[in-house]
Tab-separated table of C-alpha atoms and ligand atoms in Angstrom:
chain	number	residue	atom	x	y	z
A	192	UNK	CA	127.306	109.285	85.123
A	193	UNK	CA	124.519	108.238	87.370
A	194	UNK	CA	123.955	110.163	90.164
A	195	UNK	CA	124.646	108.513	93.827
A	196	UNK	CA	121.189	107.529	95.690
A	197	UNK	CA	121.073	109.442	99.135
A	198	UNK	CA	121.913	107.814	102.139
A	199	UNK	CA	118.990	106.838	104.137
A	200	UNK	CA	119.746	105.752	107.803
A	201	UNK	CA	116.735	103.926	109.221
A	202	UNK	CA	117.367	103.268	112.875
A	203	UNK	CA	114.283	100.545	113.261
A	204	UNK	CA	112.801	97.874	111.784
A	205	UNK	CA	110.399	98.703	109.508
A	206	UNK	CA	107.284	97.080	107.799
A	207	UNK	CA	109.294	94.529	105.155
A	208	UNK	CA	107.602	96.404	102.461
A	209	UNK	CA	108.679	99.940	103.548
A	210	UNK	CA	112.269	98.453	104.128
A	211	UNK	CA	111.881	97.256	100.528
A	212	UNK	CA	110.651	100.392	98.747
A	213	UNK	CA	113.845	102.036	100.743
A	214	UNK	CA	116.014	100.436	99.391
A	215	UNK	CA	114.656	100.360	95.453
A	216	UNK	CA	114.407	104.146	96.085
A	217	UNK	CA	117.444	105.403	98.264
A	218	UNK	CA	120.998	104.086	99.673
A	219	UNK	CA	119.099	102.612	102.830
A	220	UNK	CA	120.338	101.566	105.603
A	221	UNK	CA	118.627	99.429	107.638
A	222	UNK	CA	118.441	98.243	111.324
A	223	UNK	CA	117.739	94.299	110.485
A	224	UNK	CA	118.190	93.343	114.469
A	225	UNK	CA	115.492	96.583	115.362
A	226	UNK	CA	117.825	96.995	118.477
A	227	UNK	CA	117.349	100.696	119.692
A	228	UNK	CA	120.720	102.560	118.650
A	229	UNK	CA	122.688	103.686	121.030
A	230	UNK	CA	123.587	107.232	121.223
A	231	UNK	CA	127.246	106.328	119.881
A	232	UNK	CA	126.290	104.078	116.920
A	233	UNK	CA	123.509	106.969	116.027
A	234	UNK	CA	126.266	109.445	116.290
A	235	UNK	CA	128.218	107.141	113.943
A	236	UNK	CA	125.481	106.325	111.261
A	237	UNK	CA	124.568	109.973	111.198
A	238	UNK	CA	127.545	110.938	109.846
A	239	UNK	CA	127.471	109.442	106.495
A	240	UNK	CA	123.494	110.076	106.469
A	241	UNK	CA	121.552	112.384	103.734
A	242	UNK	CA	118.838	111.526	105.485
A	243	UNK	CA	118.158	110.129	109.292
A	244	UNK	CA	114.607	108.241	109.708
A	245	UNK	CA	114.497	107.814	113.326
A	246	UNK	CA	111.517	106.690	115.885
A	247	UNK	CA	110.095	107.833	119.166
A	248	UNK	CA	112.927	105.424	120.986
A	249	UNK	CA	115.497	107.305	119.208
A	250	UNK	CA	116.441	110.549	121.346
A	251	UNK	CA	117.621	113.530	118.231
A	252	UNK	CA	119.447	116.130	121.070
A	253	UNK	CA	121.658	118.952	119.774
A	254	UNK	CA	124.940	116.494	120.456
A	255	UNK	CA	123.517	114.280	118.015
A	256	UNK	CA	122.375	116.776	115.541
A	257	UNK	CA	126.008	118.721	115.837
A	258	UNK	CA	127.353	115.148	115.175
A	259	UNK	CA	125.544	115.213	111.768
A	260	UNK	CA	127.763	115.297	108.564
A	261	UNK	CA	127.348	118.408	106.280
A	262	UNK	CA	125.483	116.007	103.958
A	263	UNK	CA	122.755	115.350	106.061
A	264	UNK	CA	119.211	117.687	105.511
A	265	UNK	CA	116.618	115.973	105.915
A	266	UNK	CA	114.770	114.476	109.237
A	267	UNK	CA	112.075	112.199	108.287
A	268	UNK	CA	110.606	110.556	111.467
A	269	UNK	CA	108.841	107.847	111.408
A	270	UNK	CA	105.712	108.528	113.631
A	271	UNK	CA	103.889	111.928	114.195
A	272	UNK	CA	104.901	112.948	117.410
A	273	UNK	CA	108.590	115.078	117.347
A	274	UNK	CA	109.485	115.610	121.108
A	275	UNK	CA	112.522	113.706	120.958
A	276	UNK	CA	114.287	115.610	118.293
A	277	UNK	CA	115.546	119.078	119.520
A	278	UNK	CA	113.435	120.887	116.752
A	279	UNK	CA	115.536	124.433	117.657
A	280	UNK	CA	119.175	122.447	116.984
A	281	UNK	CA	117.603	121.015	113.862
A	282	UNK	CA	116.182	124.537	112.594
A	283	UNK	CA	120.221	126.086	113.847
A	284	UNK	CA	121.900	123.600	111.294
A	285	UNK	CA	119.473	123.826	108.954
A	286	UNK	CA	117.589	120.432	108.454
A	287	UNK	CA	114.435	119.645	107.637
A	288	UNK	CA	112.140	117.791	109.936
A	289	UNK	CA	109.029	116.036	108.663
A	290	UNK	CA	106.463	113.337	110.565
A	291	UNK	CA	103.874	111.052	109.633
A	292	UNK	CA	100.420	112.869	110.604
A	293	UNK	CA	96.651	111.966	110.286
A	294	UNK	CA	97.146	108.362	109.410
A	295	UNK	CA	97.467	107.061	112.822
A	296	UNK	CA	94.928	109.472	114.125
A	297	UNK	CA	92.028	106.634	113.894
A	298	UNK	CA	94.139	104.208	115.718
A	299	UNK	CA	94.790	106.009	118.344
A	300	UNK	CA	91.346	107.026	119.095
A	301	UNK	CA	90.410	103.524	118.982
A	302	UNK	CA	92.980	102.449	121.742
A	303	UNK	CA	92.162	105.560	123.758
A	304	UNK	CA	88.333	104.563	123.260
A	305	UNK	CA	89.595	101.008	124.220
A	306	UNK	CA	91.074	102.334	127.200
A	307	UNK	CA	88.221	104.106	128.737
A	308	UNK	CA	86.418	101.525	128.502
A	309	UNK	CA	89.140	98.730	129.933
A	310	UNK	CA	89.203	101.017	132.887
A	311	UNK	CA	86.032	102.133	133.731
A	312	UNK	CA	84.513	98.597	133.064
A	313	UNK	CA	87.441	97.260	134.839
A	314	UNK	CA	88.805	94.814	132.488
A	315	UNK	CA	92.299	94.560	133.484
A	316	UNK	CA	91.147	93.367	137.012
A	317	UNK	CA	88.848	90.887	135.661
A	318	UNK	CA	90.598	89.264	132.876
A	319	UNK	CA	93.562	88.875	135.874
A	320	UNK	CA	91.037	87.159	138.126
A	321	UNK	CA	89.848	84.928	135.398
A	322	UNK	CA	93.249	83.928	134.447
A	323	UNK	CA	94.890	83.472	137.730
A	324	UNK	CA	91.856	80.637	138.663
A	325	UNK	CA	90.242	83.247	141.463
A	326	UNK	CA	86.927	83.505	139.708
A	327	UNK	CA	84.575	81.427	142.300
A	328	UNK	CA	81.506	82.431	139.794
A	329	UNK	CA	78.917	85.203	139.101
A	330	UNK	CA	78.103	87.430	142.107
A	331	UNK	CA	75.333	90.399	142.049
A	332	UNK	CA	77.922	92.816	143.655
A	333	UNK	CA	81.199	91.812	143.081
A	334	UNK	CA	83.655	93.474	140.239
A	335	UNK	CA	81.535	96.607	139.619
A	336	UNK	CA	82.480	99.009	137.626
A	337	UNK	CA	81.413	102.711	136.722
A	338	UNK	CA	78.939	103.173	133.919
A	339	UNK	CA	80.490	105.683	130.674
A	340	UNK	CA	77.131	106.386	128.880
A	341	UNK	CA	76.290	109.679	130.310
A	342	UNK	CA	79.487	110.810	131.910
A	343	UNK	CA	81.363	113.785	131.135
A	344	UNK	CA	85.057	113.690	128.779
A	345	UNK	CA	87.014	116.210	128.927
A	346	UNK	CA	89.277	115.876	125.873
A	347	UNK	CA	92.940	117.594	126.547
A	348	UNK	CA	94.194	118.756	123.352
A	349	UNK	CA	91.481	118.955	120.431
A	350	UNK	CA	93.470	117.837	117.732
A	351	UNK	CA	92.810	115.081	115.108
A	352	UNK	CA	93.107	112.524	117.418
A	353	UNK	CA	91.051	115.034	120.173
A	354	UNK	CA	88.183	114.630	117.612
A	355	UNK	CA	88.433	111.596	116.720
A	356	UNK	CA	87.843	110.212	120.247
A	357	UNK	CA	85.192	112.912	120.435
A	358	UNK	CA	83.415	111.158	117.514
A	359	UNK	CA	83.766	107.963	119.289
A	360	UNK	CA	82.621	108.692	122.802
A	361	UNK	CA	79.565	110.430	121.044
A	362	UNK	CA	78.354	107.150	119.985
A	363	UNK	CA	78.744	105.806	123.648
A	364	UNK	CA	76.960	107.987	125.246
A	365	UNK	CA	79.754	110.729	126.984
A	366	UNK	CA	79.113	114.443	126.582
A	367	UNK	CA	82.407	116.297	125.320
A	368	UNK	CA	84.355	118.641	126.833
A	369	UNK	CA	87.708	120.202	125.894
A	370	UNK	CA	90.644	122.257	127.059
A	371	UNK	CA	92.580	123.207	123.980
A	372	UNK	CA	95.565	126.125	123.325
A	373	UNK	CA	92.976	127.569	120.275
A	374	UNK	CA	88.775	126.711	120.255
A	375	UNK	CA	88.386	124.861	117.114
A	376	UNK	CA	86.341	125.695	114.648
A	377	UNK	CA	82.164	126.617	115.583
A	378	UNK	CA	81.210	124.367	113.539
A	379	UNK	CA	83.455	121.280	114.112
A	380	UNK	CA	82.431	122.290	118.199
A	381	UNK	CA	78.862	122.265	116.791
A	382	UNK	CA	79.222	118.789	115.309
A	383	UNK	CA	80.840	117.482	118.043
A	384	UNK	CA	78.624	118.777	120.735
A	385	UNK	CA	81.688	120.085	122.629
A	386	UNK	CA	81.560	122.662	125.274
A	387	UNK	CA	85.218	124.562	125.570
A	388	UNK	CA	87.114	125.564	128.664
A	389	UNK	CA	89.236	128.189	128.379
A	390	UNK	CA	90.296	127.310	132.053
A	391	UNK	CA	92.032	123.468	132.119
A	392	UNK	CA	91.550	123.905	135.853
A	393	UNK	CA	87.777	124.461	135.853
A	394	UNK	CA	87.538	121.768	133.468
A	395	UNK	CA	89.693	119.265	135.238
A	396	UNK	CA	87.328	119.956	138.171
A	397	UNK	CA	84.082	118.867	136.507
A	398	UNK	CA	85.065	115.746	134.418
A	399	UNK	CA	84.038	112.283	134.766
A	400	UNK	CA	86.993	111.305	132.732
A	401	UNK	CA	89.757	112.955	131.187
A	402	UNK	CA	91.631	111.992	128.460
A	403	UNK	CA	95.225	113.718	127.350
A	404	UNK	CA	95.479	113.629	123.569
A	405	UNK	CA	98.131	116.957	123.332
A	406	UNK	CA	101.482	117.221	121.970
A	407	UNK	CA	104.449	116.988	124.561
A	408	UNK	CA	106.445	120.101	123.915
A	409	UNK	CA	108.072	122.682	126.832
A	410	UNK	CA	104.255	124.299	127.154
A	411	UNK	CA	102.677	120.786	127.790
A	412	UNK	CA	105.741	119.087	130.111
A	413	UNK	CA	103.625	118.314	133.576
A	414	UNK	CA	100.653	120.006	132.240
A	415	UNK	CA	98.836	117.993	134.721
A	416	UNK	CA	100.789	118.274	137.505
A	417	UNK	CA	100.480	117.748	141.194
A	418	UNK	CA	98.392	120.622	141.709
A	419	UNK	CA	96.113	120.125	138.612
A	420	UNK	CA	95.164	116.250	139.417
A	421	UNK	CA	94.358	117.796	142.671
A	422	UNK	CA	91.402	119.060	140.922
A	423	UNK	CA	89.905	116.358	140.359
A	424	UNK	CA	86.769	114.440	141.625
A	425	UNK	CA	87.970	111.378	143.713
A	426	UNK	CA	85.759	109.235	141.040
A	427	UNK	CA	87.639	110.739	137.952
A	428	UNK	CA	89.598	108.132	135.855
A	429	UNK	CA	91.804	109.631	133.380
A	430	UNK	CA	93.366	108.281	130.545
A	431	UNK	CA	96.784	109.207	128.170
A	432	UNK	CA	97.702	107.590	124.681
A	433	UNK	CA	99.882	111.206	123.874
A	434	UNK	CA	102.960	111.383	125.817
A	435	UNK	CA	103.643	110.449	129.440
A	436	UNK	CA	105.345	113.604	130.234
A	437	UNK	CA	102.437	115.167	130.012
A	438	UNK	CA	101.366	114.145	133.284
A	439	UNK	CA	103.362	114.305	136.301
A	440	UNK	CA	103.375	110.208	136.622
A	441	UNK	CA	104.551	110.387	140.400
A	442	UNK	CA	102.002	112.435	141.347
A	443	UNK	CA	99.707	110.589	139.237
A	444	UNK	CA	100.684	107.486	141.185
A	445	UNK	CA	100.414	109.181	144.667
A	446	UNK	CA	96.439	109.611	144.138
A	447	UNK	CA	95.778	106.536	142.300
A	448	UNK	CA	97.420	104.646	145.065
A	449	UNK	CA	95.494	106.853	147.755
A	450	UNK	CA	92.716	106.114	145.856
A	451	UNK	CA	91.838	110.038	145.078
A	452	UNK	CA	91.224	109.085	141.750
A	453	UNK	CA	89.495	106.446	140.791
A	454	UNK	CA	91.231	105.046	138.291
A	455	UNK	CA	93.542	105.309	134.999
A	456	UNK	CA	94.477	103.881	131.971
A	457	UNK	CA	97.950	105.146	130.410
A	458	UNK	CA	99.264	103.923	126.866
A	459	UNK	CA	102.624	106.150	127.358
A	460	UNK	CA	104.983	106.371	130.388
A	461	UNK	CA	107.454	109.547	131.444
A	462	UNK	CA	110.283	107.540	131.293
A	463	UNK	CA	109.318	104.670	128.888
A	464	UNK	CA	109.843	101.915	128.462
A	465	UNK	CA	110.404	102.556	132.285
A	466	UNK	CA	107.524	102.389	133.727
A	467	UNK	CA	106.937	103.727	137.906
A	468	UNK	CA	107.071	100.040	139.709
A	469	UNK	CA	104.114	101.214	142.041
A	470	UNK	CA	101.892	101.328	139.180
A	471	UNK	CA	102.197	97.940	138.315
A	472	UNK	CA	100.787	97.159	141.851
A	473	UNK	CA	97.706	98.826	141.392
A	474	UNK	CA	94.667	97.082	140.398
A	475	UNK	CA	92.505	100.470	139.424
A	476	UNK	CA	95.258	100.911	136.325
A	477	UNK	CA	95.543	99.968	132.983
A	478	UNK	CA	98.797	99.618	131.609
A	479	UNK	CA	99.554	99.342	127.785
A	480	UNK	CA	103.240	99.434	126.354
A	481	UNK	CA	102.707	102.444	123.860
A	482	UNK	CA	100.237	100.327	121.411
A	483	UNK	CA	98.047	103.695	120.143
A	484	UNK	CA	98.795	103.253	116.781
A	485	UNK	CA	100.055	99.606	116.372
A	486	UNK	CA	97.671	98.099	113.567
A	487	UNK	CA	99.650	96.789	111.029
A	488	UNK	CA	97.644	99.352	108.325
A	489	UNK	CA	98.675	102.373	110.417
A	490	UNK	CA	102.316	101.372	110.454
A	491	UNK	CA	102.666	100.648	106.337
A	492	UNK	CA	100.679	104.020	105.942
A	493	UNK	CA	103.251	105.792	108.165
A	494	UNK	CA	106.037	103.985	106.471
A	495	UNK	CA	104.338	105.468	103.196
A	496	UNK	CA	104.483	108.849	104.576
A	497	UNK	CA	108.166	108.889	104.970
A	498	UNK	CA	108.982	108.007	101.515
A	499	UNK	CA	107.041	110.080	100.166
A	500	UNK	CA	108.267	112.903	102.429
A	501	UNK	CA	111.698	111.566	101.727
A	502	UNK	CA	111.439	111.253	97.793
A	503	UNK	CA	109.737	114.750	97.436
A	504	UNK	CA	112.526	116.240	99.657
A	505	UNK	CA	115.760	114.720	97.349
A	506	UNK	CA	113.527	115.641	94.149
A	507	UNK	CA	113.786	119.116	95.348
A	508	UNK	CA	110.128	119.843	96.266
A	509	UNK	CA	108.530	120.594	99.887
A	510	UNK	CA	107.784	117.293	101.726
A	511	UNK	CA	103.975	116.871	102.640
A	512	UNK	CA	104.393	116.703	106.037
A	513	UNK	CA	107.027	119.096	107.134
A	514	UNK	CA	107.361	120.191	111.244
A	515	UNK	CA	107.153	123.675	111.798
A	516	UNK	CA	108.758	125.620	114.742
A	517	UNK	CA	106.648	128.651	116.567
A	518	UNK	CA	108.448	130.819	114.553
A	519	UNK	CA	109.045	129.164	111.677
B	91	8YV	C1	104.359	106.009	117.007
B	91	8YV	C2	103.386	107.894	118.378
B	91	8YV	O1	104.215	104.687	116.765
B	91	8YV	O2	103.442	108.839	116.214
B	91	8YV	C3	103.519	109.012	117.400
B	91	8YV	O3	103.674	110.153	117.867
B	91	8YV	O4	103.275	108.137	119.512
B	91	8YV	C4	103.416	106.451	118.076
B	91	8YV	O5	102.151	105.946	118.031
B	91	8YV	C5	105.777	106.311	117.386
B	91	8YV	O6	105.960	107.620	117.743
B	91	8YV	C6	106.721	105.971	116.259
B	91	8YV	O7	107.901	106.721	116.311
């Protein structure tokens, strides 16, 4: 008799050719409307799942996880980041959580690139200008911004996508700088030109820019809080494509609107899709509605990661890309 194919609940849309390989490989079941589950209906769908494929707008607490049938074993997110599933309930019942790492790394440095730019250079403001019919023509003094070649990054978290921004700002001009929980490697630093602060604060307080490119886990919540942005030089613009919680975004919003910091540019919001209404006013911010990795390439390759995390997990080997825990 033909084995059953395992249950595979998908809880977005996904690219049309992920969805289809899905379903050739695995019961799948998919979210046709892309409507964000609520927690119920996750609850519900879990139940009968093998295997859950959630996103970032899908929150995996312990009440879901306890919800879980005994069938299900397998967490294969789609995306790379895994703050919203409760990693410690996942390792108590026993599951296995994977992500989709490196292939959305060059994306993201792009957009973060993009964003320093957009901000520094102001872009935001003008392309508003220009489109509201308030641009009376070319003026020697008017809508300057703040040059980037020869300005100092300071890159928090030196991870792929820490690098891969480093490799970017290289070309235009910014010396590197980093805060990271372990130096990397002397001869990636070497290659990169990077100089590395043991001390975030000391780092904070000598950076022309600063860009957040760490995890959110417990260590990282509010790593730049109130007290830390205090540190830094009224000109400072600083920039986030990881996670908004990193930051403390009301104290964030306090400066920028006090105008002891010059500007920001933030990709990911503490309460997305929420996003602080005071922000909005401000004319020294860009806002982007968490587009770091949204190319169409990145999000097949991702969708390629979790079936072939998925099929290697019910073929009974290790999945490529399986989350670890501190202590796992
Ligand atoms: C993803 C991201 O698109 O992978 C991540 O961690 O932040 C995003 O760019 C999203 O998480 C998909 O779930």
């Amino acid at each position: 008799m033909p084995q059953s194919k395992p249950v595979v609940v998908v809880t977005r849309k996904l690219p049309d050719a992920i969805e289809t390989r899905m379903m050739e490989l695995f019961d799948a079941r998919l979210n046709l409307s892309d409507a964000p589950m609520p927690k119920a209906q996750l609850i519900e769908a879990i139940a009968e799942a093998d295997v859950l494929t959630p996103t970032v707008t899908d929150r995996i607490d312990a009440e879901v996880i306890r919800a879980a049938g005994a069938k299900l074993k397998l967490i294969a997110n789609f995306g790379t980041g895994v703050d919203h599933i409760d990693l410690a309930a996942a390792k108590a019942k026993g599951l296995v959580v994977t992500n989709t790492p490196d292939v959305l790394t060059e994306d993201t440095a792009d957009m973060t690139m993009a964003m320093i730019l957009a901000v520094a250079r102001r872009l935001g403001e003008g392309e508003r200008i220009l489109r509201g019919g308030q641009w009376g023509g070319w003026s020697p003094t008017w809508m300057l911004g703040r040059r980037v070649n020869g300005k100092r990054l300071g890159i928090v978290g030196m991870g792929r996508i820490g690098q891969a921004l480093a490799v970017r700002a290289r070309g235009f001009g910014l010396s590197i700088h980093y805060h990271n929980r372990h130096r990397v490697h002397p001869e990636t630093e070497a290659e990169l030109e990077a100089t590395y602060w043991e001390s975030l604060d000391q780092m904070l307080a000598r950076m022309d820019i600063v860009s957040v490119n760490c995890p959110h886990t417990p260590a990282t919540y509010h790593l730049l809080s109130a007290r830390r942005l205090k540190l830094l030089q009224p000109h400072a613009i600083i920039i986030n494509t990881a996670r908004g919680e990193v930051i403390d975004e009301n104290a964030l919003t306090l400066m920028l609107r006090r105008r002891e910091l010059a500007g920001a540019a933030l990709d990911v919001f503490e309460h997305a899709p929420a996003v602080n209404p005071k922000l909005l006013d401000l004319e020294n911010v860009v806002l982007v509605p968490h587009m770091g990795s949204a190319t169409l390439e990145g999000r097949l390759a991702m969708g390629e990661k979790v079936l072939i995390n998925i099929k290697s997990f019910v073929d009974g080997n290790p999945p490529p890309d399986r989350v670890l825990t501190e202590n796992s």
